[in-house]
Short mmCIF file of N, CA and C in Angstrom, two decimals:
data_model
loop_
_atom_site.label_atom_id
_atom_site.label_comp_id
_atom_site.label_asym_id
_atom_site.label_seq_id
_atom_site.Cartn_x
_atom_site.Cartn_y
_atom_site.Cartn_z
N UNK A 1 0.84 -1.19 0.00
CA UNK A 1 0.00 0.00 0.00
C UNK A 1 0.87 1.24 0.00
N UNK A 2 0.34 2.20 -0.64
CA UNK A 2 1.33 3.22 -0.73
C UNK A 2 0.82 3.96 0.50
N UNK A 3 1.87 5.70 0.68
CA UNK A 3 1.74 6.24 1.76
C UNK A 3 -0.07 7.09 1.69
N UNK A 4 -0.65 7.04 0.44
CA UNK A 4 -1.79 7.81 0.45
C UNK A 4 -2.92 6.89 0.55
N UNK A 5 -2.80 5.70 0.23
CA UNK A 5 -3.83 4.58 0.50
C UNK A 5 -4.06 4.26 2.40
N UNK A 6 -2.50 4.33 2.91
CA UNK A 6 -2.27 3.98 4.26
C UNK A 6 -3.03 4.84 5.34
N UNK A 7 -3.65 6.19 4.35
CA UNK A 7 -3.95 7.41 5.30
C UNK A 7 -5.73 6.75 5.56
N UNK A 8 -6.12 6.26 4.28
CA UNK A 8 -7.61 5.95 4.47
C UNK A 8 -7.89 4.61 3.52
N UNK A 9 -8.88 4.03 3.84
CA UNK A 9 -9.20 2.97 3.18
C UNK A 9 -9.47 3.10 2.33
N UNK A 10 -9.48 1.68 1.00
CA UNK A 10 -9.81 1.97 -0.31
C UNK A 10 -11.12 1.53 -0.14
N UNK A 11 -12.16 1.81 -0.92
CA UNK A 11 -13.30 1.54 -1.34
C UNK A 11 -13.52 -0.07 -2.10
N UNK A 12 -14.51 -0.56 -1.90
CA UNK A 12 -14.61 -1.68 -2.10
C UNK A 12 -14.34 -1.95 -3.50
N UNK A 13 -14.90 -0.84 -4.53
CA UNK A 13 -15.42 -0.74 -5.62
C UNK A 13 -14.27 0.12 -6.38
N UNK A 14 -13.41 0.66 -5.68
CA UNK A 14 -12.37 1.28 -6.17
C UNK A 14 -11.22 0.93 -7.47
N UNK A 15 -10.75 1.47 -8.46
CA UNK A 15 -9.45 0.76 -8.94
C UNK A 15 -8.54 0.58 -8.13
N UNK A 16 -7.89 -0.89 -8.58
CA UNK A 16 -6.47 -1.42 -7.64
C UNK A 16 -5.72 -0.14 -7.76
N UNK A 17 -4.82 0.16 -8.79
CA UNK A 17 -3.85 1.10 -8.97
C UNK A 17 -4.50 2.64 -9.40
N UNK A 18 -3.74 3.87 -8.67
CA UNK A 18 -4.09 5.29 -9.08
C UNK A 18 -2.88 5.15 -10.81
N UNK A 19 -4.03 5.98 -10.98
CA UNK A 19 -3.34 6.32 -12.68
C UNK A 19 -2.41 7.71 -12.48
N UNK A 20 -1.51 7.77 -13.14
CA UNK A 20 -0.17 8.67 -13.18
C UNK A 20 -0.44 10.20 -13.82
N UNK A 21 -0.44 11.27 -13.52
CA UNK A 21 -1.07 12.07 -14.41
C UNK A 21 0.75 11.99 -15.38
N UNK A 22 0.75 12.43 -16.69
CA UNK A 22 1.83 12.75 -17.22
C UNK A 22 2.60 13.87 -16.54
N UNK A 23 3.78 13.98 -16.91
CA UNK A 23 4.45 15.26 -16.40
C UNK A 23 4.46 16.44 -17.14
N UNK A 24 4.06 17.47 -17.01
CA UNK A 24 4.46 18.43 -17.62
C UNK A 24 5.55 19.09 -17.82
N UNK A 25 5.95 19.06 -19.59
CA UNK A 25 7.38 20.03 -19.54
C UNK A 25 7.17 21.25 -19.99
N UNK A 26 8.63 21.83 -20.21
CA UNK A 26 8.77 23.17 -20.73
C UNK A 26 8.41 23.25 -21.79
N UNK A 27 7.52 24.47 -22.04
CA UNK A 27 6.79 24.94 -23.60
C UNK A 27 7.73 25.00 -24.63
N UNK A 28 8.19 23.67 -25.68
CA UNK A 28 9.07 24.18 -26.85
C UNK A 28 8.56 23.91 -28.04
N UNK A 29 9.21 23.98 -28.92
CA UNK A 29 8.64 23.52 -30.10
C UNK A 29 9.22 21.88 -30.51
N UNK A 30 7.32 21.55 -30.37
CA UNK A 30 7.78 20.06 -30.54
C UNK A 30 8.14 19.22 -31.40
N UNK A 31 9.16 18.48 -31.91
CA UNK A 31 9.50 18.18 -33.77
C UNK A 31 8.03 16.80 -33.68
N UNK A 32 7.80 15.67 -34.66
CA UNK A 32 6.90 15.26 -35.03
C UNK A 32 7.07 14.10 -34.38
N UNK A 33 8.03 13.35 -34.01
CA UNK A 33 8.42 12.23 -33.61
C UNK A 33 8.45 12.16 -31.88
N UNK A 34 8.65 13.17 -31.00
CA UNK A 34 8.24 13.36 -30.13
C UNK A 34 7.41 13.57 -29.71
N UNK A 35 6.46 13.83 -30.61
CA UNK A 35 4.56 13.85 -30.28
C UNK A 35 4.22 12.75 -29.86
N UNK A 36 4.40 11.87 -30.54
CA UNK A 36 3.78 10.21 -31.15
C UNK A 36 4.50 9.54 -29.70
N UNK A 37 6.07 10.14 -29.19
CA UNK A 37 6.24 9.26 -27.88
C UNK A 37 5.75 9.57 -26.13
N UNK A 38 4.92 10.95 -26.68
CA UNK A 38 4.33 11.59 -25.39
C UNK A 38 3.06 10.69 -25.78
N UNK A 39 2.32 10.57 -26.65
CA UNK A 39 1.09 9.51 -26.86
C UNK A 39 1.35 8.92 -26.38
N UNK A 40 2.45 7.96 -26.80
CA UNK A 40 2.55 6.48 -26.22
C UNK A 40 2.80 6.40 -24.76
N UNK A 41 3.33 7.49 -23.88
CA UNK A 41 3.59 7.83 -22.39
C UNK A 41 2.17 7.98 -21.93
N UNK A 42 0.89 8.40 -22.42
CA UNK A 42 0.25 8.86 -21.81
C UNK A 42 -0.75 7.59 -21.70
N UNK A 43 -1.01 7.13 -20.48
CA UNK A 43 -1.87 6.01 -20.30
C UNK A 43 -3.47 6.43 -20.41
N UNK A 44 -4.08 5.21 -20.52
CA UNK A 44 -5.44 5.57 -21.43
C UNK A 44 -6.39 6.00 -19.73
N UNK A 45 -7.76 6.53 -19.84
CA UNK A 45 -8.26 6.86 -18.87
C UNK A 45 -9.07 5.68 -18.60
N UNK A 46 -9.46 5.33 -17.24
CA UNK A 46 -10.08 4.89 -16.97
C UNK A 46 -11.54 4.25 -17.50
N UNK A 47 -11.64 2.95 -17.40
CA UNK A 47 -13.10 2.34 -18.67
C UNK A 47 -14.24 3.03 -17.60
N UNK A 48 -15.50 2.38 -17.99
CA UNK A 48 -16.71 2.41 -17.67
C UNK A 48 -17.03 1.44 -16.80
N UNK A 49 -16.24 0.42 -16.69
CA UNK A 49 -16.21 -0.78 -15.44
C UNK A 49 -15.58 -0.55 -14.77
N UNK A 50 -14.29 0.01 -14.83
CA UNK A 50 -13.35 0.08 -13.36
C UNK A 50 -14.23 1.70 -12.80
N UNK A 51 -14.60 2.67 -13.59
CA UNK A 51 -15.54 3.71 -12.76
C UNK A 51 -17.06 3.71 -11.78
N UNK A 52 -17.27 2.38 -12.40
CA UNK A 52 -18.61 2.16 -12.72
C UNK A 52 -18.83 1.54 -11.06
N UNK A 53 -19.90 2.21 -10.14
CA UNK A 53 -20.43 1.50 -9.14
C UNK A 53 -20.74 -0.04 -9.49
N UNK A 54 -20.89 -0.97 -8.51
CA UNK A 54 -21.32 -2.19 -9.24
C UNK A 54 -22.62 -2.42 -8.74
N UNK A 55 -23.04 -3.40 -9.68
CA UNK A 55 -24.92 -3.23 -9.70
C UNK A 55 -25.31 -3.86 -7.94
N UNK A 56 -25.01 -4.68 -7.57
CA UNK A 56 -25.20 -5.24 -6.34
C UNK A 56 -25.51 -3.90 -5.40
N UNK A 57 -24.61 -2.81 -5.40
CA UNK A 57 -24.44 -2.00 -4.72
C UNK A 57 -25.08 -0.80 -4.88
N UNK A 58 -25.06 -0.47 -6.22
CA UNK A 58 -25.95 0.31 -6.95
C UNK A 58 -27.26 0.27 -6.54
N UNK A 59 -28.11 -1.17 -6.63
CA UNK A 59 -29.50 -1.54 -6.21
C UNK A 59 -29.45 -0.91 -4.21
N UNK A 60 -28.65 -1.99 -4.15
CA UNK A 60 -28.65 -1.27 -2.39
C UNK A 60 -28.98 -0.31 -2.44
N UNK A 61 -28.05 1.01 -2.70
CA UNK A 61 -28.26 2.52 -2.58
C UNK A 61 -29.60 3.12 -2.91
N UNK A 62 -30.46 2.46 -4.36
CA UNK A 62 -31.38 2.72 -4.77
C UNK A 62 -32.52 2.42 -4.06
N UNK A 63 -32.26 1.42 -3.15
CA UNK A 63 -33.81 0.71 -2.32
C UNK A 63 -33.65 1.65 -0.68
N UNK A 64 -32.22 2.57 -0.38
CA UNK A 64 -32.78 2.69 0.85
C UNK A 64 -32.81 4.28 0.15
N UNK A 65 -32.71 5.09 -0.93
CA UNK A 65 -33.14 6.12 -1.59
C UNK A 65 -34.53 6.27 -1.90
N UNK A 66 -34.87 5.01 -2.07
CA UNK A 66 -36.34 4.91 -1.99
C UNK A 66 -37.39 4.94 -0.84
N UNK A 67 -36.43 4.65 0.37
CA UNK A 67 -36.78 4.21 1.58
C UNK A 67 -37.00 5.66 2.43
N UNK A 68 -35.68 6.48 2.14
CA UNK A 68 -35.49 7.31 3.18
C UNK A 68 -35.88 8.75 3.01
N UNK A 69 -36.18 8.82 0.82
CA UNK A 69 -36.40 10.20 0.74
C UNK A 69 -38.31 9.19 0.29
N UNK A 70 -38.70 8.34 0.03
CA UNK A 70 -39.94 8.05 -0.65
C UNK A 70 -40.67 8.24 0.66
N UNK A 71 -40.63 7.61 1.77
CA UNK A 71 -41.68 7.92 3.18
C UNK A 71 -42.04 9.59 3.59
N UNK A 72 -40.79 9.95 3.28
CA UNK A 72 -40.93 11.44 4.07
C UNK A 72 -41.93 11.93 2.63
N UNK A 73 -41.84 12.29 1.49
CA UNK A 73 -41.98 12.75 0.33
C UNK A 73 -43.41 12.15 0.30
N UNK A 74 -43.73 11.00 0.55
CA UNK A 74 -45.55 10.84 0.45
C UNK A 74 -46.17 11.46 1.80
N UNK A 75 -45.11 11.12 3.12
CA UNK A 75 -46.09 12.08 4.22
C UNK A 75 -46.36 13.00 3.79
N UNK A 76 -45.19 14.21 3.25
CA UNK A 76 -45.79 15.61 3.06
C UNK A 76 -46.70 15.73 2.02
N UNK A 77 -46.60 14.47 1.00
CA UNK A 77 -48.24 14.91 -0.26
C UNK A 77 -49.20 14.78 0.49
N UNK A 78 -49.50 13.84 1.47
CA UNK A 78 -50.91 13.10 2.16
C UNK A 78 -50.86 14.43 3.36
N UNK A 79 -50.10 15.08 3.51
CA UNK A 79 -49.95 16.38 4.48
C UNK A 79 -50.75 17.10 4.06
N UNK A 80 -50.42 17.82 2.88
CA UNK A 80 -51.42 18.30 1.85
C UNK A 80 -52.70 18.18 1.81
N UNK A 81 -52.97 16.80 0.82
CA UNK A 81 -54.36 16.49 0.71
C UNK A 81 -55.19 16.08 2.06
N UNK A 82 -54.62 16.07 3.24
CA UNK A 82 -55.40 16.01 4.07
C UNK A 82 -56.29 17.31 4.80
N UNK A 83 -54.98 18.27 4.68
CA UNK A 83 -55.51 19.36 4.88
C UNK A 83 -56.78 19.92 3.80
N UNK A 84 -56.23 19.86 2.55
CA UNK A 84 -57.39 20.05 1.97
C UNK A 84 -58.83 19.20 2.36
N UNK A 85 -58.64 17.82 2.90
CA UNK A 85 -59.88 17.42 3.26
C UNK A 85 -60.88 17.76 4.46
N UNK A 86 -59.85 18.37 5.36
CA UNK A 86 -60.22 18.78 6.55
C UNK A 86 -60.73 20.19 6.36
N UNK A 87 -60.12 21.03 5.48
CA UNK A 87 -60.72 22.23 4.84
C UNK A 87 -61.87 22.40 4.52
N UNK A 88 -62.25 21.22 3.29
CA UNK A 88 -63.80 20.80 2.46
C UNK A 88 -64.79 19.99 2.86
N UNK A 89 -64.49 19.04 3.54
CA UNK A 89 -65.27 18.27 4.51
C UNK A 89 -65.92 18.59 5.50
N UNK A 90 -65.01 18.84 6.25
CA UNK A 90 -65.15 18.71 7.67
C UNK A 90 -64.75 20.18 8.29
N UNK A 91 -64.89 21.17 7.46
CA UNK A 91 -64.85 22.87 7.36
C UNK A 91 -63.79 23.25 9.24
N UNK A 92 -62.57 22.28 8.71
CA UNK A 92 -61.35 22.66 10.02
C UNK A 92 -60.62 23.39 9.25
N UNK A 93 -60.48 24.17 9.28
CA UNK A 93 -59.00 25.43 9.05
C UNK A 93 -58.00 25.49 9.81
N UNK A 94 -56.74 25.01 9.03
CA UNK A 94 -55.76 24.72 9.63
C UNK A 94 -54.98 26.07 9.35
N UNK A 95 -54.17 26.56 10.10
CA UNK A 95 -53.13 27.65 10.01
C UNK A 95 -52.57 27.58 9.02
N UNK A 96 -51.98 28.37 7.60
CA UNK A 96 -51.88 28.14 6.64
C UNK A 96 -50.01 27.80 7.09
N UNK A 97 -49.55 28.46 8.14
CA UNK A 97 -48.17 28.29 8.08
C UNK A 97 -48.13 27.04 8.84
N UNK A 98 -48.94 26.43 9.60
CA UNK A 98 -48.98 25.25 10.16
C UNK A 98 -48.54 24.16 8.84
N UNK A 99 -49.78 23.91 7.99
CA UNK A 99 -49.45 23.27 6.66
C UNK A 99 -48.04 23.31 6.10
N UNK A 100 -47.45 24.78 5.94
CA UNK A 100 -46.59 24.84 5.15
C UNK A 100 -45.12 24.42 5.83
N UNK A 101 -45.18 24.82 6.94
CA UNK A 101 -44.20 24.24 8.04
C UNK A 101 -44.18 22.73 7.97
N UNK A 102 -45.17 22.05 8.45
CA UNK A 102 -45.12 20.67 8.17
C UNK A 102 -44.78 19.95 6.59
N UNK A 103 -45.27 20.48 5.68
CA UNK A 103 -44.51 20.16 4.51
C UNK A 103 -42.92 20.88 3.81
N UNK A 104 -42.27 21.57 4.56
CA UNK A 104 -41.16 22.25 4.47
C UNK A 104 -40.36 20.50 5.11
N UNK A 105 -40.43 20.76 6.35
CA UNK A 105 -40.09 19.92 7.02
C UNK A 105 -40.09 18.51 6.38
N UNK A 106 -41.50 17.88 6.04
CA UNK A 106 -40.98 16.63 5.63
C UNK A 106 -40.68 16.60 4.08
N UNK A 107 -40.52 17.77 3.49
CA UNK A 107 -40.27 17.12 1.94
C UNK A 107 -38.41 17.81 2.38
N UNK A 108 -38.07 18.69 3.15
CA UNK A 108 -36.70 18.73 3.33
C UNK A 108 -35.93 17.76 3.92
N UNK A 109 -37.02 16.50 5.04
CA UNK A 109 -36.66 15.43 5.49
C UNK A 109 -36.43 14.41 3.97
N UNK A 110 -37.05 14.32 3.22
CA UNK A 110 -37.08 13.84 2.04
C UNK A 110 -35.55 14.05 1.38
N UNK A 111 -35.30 15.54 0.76
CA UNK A 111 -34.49 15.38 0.41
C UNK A 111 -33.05 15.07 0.90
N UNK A 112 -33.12 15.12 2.35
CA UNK A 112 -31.84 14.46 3.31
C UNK A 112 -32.03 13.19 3.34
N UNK A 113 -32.99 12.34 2.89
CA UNK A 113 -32.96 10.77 2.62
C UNK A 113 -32.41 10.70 1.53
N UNK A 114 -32.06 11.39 0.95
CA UNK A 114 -31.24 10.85 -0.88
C UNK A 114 -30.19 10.49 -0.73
N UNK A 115 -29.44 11.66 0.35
CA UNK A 115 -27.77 11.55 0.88
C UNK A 115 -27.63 10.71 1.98
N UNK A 116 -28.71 10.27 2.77
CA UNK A 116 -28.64 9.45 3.91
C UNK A 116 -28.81 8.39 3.26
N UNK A 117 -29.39 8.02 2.28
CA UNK A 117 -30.03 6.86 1.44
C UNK A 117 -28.46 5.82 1.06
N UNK A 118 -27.52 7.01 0.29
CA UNK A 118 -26.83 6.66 -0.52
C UNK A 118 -25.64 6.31 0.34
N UNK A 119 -25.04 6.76 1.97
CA UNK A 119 -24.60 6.84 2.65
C UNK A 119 -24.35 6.20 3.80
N UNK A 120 -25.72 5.60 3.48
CA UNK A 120 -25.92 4.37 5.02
C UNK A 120 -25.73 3.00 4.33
N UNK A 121 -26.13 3.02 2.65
CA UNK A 121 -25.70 1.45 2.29
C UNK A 121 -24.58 1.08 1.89
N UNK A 122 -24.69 -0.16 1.99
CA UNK A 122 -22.50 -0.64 2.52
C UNK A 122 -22.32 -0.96 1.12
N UNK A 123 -21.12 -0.22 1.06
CA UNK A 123 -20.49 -0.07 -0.80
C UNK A 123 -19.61 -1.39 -0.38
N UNK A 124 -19.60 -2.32 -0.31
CA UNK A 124 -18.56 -3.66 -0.08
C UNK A 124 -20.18 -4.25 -0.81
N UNK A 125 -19.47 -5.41 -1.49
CA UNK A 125 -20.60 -5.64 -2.65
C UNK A 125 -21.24 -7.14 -1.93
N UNK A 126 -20.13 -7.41 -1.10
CA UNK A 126 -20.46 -9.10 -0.39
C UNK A 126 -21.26 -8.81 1.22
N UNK A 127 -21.14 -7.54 1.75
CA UNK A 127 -21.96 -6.98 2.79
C UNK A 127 -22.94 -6.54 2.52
N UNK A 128 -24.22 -6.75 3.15
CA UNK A 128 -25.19 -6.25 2.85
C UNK A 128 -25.51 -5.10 3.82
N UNK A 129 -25.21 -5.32 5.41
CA UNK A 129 -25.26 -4.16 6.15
C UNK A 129 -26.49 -3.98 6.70
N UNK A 130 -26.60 -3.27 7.70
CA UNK A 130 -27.77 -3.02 8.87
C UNK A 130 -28.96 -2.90 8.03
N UNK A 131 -30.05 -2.62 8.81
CA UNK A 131 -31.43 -2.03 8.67
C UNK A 131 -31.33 -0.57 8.57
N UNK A 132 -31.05 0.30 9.11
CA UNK A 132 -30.73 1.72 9.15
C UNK A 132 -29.61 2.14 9.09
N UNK A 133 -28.37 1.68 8.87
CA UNK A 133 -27.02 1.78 8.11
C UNK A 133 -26.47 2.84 8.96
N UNK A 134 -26.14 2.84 10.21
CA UNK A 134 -25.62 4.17 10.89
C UNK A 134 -23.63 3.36 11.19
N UNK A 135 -23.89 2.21 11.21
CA UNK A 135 -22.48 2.07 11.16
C UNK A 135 -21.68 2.32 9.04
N UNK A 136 -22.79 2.02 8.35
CA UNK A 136 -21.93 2.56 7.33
C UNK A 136 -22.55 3.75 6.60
N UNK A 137 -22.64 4.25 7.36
CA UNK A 137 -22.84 5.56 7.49
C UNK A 137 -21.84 6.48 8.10
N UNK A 138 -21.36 6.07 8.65
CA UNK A 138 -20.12 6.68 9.72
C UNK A 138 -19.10 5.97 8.73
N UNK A 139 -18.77 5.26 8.40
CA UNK A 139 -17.96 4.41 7.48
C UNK A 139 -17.56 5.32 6.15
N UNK A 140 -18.54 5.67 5.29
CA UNK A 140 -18.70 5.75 4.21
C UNK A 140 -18.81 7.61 4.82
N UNK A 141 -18.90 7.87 5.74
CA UNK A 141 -18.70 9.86 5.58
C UNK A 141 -17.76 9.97 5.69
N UNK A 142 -16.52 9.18 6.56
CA UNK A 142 -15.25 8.91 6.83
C UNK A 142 -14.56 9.03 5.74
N UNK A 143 -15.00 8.18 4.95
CA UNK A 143 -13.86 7.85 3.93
C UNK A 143 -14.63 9.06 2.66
N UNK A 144 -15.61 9.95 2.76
CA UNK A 144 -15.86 10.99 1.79
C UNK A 144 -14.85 12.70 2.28
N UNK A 145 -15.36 12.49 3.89
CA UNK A 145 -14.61 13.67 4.45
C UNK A 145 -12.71 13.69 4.06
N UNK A 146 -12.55 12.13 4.12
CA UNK A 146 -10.93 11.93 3.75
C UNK A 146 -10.35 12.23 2.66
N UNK A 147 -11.03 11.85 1.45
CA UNK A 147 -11.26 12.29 0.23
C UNK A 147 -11.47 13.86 -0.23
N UNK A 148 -12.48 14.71 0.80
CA UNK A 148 -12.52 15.73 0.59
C UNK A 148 -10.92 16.80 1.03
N UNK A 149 -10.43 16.00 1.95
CA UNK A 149 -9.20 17.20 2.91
C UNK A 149 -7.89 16.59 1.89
N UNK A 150 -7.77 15.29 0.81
CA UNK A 150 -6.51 15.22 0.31
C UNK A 150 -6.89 16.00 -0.96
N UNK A 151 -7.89 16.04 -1.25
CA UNK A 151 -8.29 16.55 -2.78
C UNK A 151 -7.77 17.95 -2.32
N UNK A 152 -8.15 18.59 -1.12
CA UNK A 152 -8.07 19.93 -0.75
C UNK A 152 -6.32 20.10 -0.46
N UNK A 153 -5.34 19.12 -0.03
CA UNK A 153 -4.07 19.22 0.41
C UNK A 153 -3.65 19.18 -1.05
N UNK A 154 -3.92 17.90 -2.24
CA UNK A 154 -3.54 18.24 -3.38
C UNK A 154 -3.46 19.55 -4.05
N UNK A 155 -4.86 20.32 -4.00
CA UNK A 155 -4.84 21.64 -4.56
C UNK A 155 -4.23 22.81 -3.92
N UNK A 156 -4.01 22.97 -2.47
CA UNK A 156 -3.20 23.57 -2.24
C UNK A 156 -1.62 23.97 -2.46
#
């Protein structure tokens, strides 16, 4: 393992080896034959399989995305139409900011299930992982926050 792998774990789903960026040289004028051997230096990018989430895992993410932003996202429609029923029916008038508060709330609970969704299921393709995913959840912010501070030490 090298010294930047050693700092944080690799991802299940990750490529084995980091790809090399080329080196950059000094701006000259390049003759024709030295073109053709910077080509051949420059390794090809990454396919669509070694980038590619894998489906096992993919589905995971998608069923608790469904789970965590789809519950909150129908409370606040049935939030709605209830009020309207209680309005037309049954002539209760609800506080209009009451309504709107309660649907702020759960369709913003909604959209924090997309990232909680995608976050709590275990990217290891042979684990399937909890019911409510708070250990890979902590797992998987770990290794995003880690990602975020070398990307940030790189660019500095």
């Amino acid at each position: 393992m090298s010294a930047e792998e050693s700092e944080r774990s690799r991802l299940p789903f990750e490529p084995k080896k980091k790809r090399q960026k080329p080196t950059k040289t000094q701006s000259k004028p390049a003759a024709q034959p030295q073109e053709s051997s910077k080509q051949a230096d420059r390794k090809r990018p990454y396919t669509k399989e070694e980038m590619a989430i894998p489906q096992v895992v993919s589905q995971r993410m998608i069923r608790r995305v469904a789970g965590f932003c789809g519950v909150p996202t129908a409370l606040g429609i049935s939030a709605l139409v209830v009020s309207y029923l209680l309005a037309s029916y049954f002539n209760i008038q609800l506080p209009p900011i009451a309504v709107l508060l309660v649907n702020m709330g759960l369709f913003g609970l909604g959209v924090l299930g997309i990232t909680y969704g995608v976050l709590s299921a275990s990217w290891d393709e042979e684990r399937v992982g909890s019911l409510l995913g708070l250990g890979e959840f902590n797992t998987n912010w770990g290794r995003m926050v880690a990602v975020w501070r070398e990307t940030r030490q790189k660019n500095s």
